[in-house]
Amino acid sequence: MLKMHIQNDKILIGRLKKGDDLLIELTKICERENIPYGKVEGIGAVSCANLGYYDQVNKRYLWNKIDDSMEVLSFIGNISIKDNKTFIHAHIVLGDESGKAVGGHLGEGTKVFAFEYIIFPFKGGKLIRDYDEDTGLFLWTL
Ligand code: ZN
């Protein structure tokens, strides 16, 4: 377990533009604002999505591309460092016209219709990812 602090004096509140790639734009904001560690949450809507599901047997992501407009019902992610670069690991729950939900691991290719985010930077420690043999994932080295 790692004990860090929320940097209460620096919470970023903003919105993304229509057509932005959700994951790429949030990553750029963290890089620009020098936020290596933290958490991010948001709500909004997307015009299409790319959701991952991790196949635990074959240790690879399976991708579910959704070419439809959906509400972002829930979005939560963390910010850490992987391969010396800012890396956002985020999961998203989307709702369709009938209110049915689908969700998964956020991949590039999820396009914003409207999105409001809040980023909470952390300080007082380091969150670094490295390859984990047991899972095949890049996990925190705590
Ligand atoms: Zn994930």
PDB file of C-alpha atoms and ligand atoms in Angstrom:
ATOM      1  CA  MET A   1       0.000   0.000   0.000  1.00  0.00           C
ATOM      2  CA  LEU A   2       1.164   3.470  -0.860  1.00  0.00           C
ATOM      3  CA  LYS A   3       0.134   6.514   1.163  1.00  0.00           C
ATOM      4  CA  MET A   4      -0.131   9.699  -0.886  1.00  0.00           C
ATOM      5  CA  HIS A   5      -1.989  12.994  -0.578  1.00  0.00           C
ATOM      6  CA  ILE A   6      -4.538  14.681  -2.751  1.00  0.00           C
ATOM      7  CA  GLN A   7      -3.088  17.974  -3.912  1.00  0.00           C
ATOM      8  CA  ASN A   8      -6.074  19.970  -2.731  1.00  0.00           C
ATOM      9  CA  ASP A   9      -4.757  23.251  -4.067  1.00  0.00           C
ATOM     10  CA  LYS A  10      -4.755  21.944  -7.627  1.00  0.00           C
ATOM     11  CA  ILE A  11      -7.921  20.310  -8.900  1.00  0.00           C
ATOM     12  CA  LEU A  12      -8.488  20.641 -12.626  1.00  0.00           C
ATOM     13  CA  ILE A  13     -12.031  21.068 -13.849  1.00  0.00           C
ATOM     14  CA  GLY A  14     -12.705  21.286 -17.548  1.00  0.00           C
ATOM     15  CA  ARG A  15     -14.422  19.944 -20.579  1.00  0.00           C
ATOM     16  CA  LEU A  16     -13.298  18.326 -23.786  1.00  0.00           C
ATOM     17  CA  LYS A  17     -14.349  19.389 -27.264  1.00  0.00           C
ATOM     18  CA  LYS A  18     -16.698  17.529 -29.555  1.00  0.00           C
ATOM     19  CA  GLY A  19     -14.660  15.141 -31.681  1.00  0.00           C
ATOM     20  CA  ASP A  20     -11.778  14.790 -29.192  1.00  0.00           C
ATOM     21  CA  ASP A  21     -10.435  11.312 -28.511  1.00  0.00           C
ATOM     22  CA  LEU A  22     -11.328  10.905 -24.839  1.00  0.00           C
ATOM     23  CA  LEU A  23      -8.258   8.968 -23.709  1.00  0.00           C
ATOM     24  CA  ILE A  24      -5.729  10.868 -25.823  1.00  0.00           C
ATOM     25  CA  GLU A  25      -6.992  14.318 -24.789  1.00  0.00           C
ATOM     26  CA  LEU A  26      -7.078  13.533 -21.073  1.00  0.00           C
ATOM     27  CA  THR A  27      -3.541  12.161 -21.317  1.00  0.00           C
ATOM     28  CA  LYS A  28      -2.379  15.359 -23.086  1.00  0.00           C
ATOM     29  CA  ILE A  29      -3.929  17.502 -20.348  1.00  0.00           C
ATOM     30  CA  CYS A  30      -2.088  15.554 -17.628  1.00  0.00           C
ATOM     31  CA  GLU A  31       1.198  15.879 -19.551  1.00  0.00           C
ATOM     32  CA  ARG A  32       0.687  19.601 -20.178  1.00  0.00           C
ATOM     33  CA  GLU A  33      -0.270  20.271 -16.549  1.00  0.00           C
ATOM     34  CA  ASN A  34       2.537  18.084 -15.210  1.00  0.00           C
ATOM     35  CA  ILE A  35       0.284  15.632 -13.366  1.00  0.00           C
ATOM     36  CA  PRO A  36       2.047  12.249 -13.220  1.00  0.00           C
ATOM     37  CA  TYR A  37      -0.192  10.777 -10.498  1.00  0.00           C
ATOM     38  CA  GLY A  38      -3.820  11.242  -9.613  1.00  0.00           C
ATOM     39  CA  LYS A  39      -7.363  10.279 -10.361  1.00  0.00           C
ATOM     40  CA  VAL A  40      -9.815  11.457 -12.963  1.00  0.00           C
ATOM     41  CA  GLU A  41     -13.573  11.285 -13.184  1.00  0.00           C
ATOM     42  CA  GLY A  42     -16.081  12.563 -15.675  1.00  0.00           C
ATOM     43  CA  ILE A  43     -19.497  12.471 -17.259  1.00  0.00           C
ATOM     44  CA  GLY A  44     -20.804  13.423 -20.672  1.00  0.00           C
ATOM     45  CA  ALA A  45     -21.575  11.739 -23.957  1.00  0.00           C
ATOM     46  CA  VAL A  46     -19.663  10.031 -26.750  1.00  0.00           C
ATOM     47  CA  SER A  47     -20.401   9.529 -30.435  1.00  0.00           C
ATOM     48  CA  CYS A  48     -18.604   6.158 -30.581  1.00  0.00           C
ATOM     49  CA  ALA A  49     -16.563   4.038 -28.217  1.00  0.00           C
ATOM     50  CA  ASN A  50     -13.781   1.473 -28.056  1.00  0.00           C
ATOM     51  CA  LEU A  51     -14.076  -0.684 -24.947  1.00  0.00           C
ATOM     52  CA  GLY A  52     -11.643  -3.336 -23.828  1.00  0.00           C
ATOM     53  CA  TYR A  53     -12.249  -6.577 -21.988  1.00  0.00           C
ATOM     54  CA  TYR A  54      -9.214  -8.389 -20.641  1.00  0.00           C
ATOM     55  CA  ASP A  55      -9.146 -12.064 -21.581  1.00  0.00           C
ATOM     56  CA  GLN A  56      -7.489 -13.516 -18.472  1.00  0.00           C
ATOM     57  CA  VAL A  57      -6.714 -16.885 -20.080  1.00  0.00           C
ATOM     58  CA  ASN A  58      -5.002 -15.558 -23.191  1.00  0.00           C
ATOM     59  CA  LYS A  59      -3.751 -12.409 -21.437  1.00  0.00           C
ATOM     60  CA  ARG A  60      -4.868  -9.951 -24.068  1.00  0.00           C
ATOM     61  CA  TYR A  61      -7.523  -7.308 -24.528  1.00  0.00           C
ATOM     62  CA  LEU A  62     -10.550  -8.008 -26.686  1.00  0.00           C
ATOM     63  CA  TRP A  63     -11.976  -4.801 -28.152  1.00  0.00           C
ATOM     64  CA  ASN A  64     -15.628  -3.938 -28.521  1.00  0.00           C
ATOM     65  CA  LYS A  65     -16.170  -1.042 -30.942  1.00  0.00           C
ATOM     66  CA  ILE A  66     -19.503   0.708 -30.570  1.00  0.00           C
ATOM     67  CA  ASP A  67     -20.501   3.005 -33.421  1.00  0.00           C
ATOM     68  CA  ASP A  68     -23.361   4.747 -31.678  1.00  0.00           C
ATOM     69  CA  SER A  69     -24.044   7.815 -29.551  1.00  0.00           C
ATOM     70  CA  MET A  70     -24.090   6.976 -25.858  1.00  0.00           C
ATOM     71  CA  GLU A  71     -24.276   8.765 -22.516  1.00  0.00           C
ATOM     72  CA  VAL A  72     -21.230   8.542 -20.259  1.00  0.00           C
ATOM     73  CA  LEU A  73     -22.932   7.337 -17.092  1.00  0.00           C
ATOM     74  CA  SER A  74     -19.737   6.836 -15.169  1.00  0.00           C
ATOM     75  CA  PHE A  75     -16.056   7.345 -15.846  1.00  0.00           C
ATOM     76  CA  ILE A  76     -13.278   6.767 -13.375  1.00  0.00           C
ATOM     77  CA  GLY A  77      -9.582   6.412 -13.897  1.00  0.00           C
ATOM     78  CA  ASN A  78      -6.174   6.739 -12.367  1.00  0.00           C
ATOM     79  CA  ILE A  79      -3.065   8.512 -13.580  1.00  0.00           C
ATOM     80  CA  SER A  80       0.361   6.955 -13.216  1.00  0.00           C
ATOM     81  CA  ILE A  81       3.579   6.370 -15.142  1.00  0.00           C
ATOM     82  CA  LYS A  82       4.200   3.516 -17.589  1.00  0.00           C
ATOM     83  CA  ASP A  83       7.380   3.355 -19.703  1.00  0.00           C
ATOM     84  CA  ASN A  84       8.314   6.834 -18.424  1.00  0.00           C
ATOM     85  CA  LYS A  85       5.126   8.285 -19.896  1.00  0.00           C
ATOM     86  CA  THR A  86       1.819   9.502 -18.480  1.00  0.00           C
ATOM     87  CA  PHE A  87      -0.656   6.643 -18.520  1.00  0.00           C
ATOM     88  CA  ILE A  88      -4.365   6.869 -17.738  1.00  0.00           C
ATOM     89  CA  HIS A  89      -6.116   3.659 -16.821  1.00  0.00           C
ATOM     90  CA  ALA A  90      -9.837   4.321 -17.038  1.00  0.00           C
ATOM     91  CA  HIS A  91     -13.073   2.368 -17.041  1.00  0.00           C
ATOM     92  CA  ILE A  92     -16.285   3.724 -18.488  1.00  0.00           C
ATOM     93  CA  VAL A  93     -19.970   2.849 -18.281  1.00  0.00           C
ATOM     94  CA  LEU A  94     -22.098   3.998 -21.215  1.00  0.00           C
ATOM     95  CA  GLY A  95     -25.874   4.109 -21.519  1.00  0.00           C
ATOM     96  CA  ASP A  96     -27.945   3.829 -24.692  1.00  0.00           C
ATOM     97  CA  GLU A  97     -31.308   5.327 -25.642  1.00  0.00           C
ATOM     98  CA  SER A  98     -33.210   2.669 -23.733  1.00  0.00           C
ATOM     99  CA  GLY A  99     -31.064   3.127 -20.621  1.00  0.00           C
ATOM    100  CA  LYS A 100     -29.158  -0.105 -21.071  1.00  0.00           C
ATOM    101  CA  ALA A 101     -25.561   0.033 -19.948  1.00  0.00           C
ATOM    102  CA  VAL A 102     -22.379  -1.306 -21.450  1.00  0.00           C
ATOM    103  CA  GLY A 103     -18.900  -0.705 -20.201  1.00  0.00           C
ATOM    104  CA  GLY A 104     -15.268  -1.612 -20.200  1.00  0.00           C
ATOM    105  CA  HIS A 105     -11.664  -0.541 -20.210  1.00  0.00           C
ATOM    106  CA  LEU A 106     -11.341   2.734 -22.105  1.00  0.00           C
ATOM    107  CA  GLY A 107      -9.404   2.467 -25.351  1.00  0.00           C
ATOM    108  CA  GLU A 108      -8.290   5.027 -27.897  1.00  0.00           C
ATOM    109  CA  GLY A 109     -11.002   5.621 -30.475  1.00  0.00           C
ATOM    110  CA  THR A 110     -13.690   6.778 -28.044  1.00  0.00           C
ATOM    111  CA  LYS A 111     -14.889  10.101 -29.459  1.00  0.00           C
ATOM    112  CA  VAL A 112     -16.271  12.884 -27.301  1.00  0.00           C
ATOM    113  CA  PHE A 113     -19.625  14.510 -27.971  1.00  0.00           C
ATOM    114  CA  ALA A 114     -19.419  16.411 -24.685  1.00  0.00           C
ATOM    115  CA  PHE A 115     -17.335  15.610 -21.640  1.00  0.00           C
ATOM    116  CA  GLU A 116     -16.812  17.264 -18.254  1.00  0.00           C
ATOM    117  CA  TYR A 117     -13.857  16.088 -16.214  1.00  0.00           C
ATOM    118  CA  ILE A 118     -12.324  16.639 -12.808  1.00  0.00           C
ATOM    119  CA  ILE A 119      -8.690  15.687 -12.220  1.00  0.00           C
ATOM    120  CA  PHE A 120      -7.334  15.250  -8.681  1.00  0.00           C
ATOM    121  CA  PRO A 121      -3.500  15.249  -8.683  1.00  0.00           C
ATOM    122  CA  PHE A 122      -1.667  13.223  -6.023  1.00  0.00           C
ATOM    123  CA  LYS A 123       1.615  14.066  -4.346  1.00  0.00           C
ATOM    124  CA  GLY A 124       3.988  12.532  -1.826  1.00  0.00           C
ATOM    125  CA  GLY A 125       4.870   9.331  -3.681  1.00  0.00           C
ATOM    126  CA  LYS A 126       5.291   7.667  -7.034  1.00  0.00           C
ATOM    127  CA  LEU A 127       2.867   5.477  -8.947  1.00  0.00           C
ATOM    128  CA  ILE A 128       4.823   3.501 -11.516  1.00  0.00           C
ATOM    129  CA  ARG A 129       3.586   0.620 -13.690  1.00  0.00           C
ATOM    130  CA  ASP A 130       5.609  -2.408 -14.661  1.00  0.00           C
ATOM    131  CA  TYR A 131       4.909  -5.714 -16.356  1.00  0.00           C
ATOM    132  CA  ASP A 132       3.351  -8.341 -14.101  1.00  0.00           C
ATOM    133  CA  GLU A 133       4.038 -11.943 -15.182  1.00  0.00           C
ATOM    134  CA  ASP A 134       1.033 -13.418 -13.337  1.00  0.00           C
ATOM    135  CA  THR A 135      -1.555 -11.300 -15.127  1.00  0.00           C
ATOM    136  CA  GLY A 136       0.211 -10.091 -18.256  1.00  0.00           C
ATOM    137  CA  LEU A 137      -0.772  -6.567 -17.250  1.00  0.00           C
ATOM    138  CA  PHE A 138       1.270  -3.472 -16.420  1.00  0.00           C
ATOM    139  CA  LEU A 139       0.441  -3.018 -12.743  1.00  0.00           C
ATOM    140  CA  TRP A 140       1.592  -0.635 -10.026  1.00  0.00           C
ATOM    141  CA  THR A 141       4.891  -1.519  -8.399  1.00  0.00           C
ATOM    142  CA  LEU A 142       3.916  -0.598  -4.852  1.00  0.00           C
TER     143      LEU A 142
HETATM  144 ZN    ZN B   1      -8.735  -1.652 -17.216  1.00  0.00          ZN
END
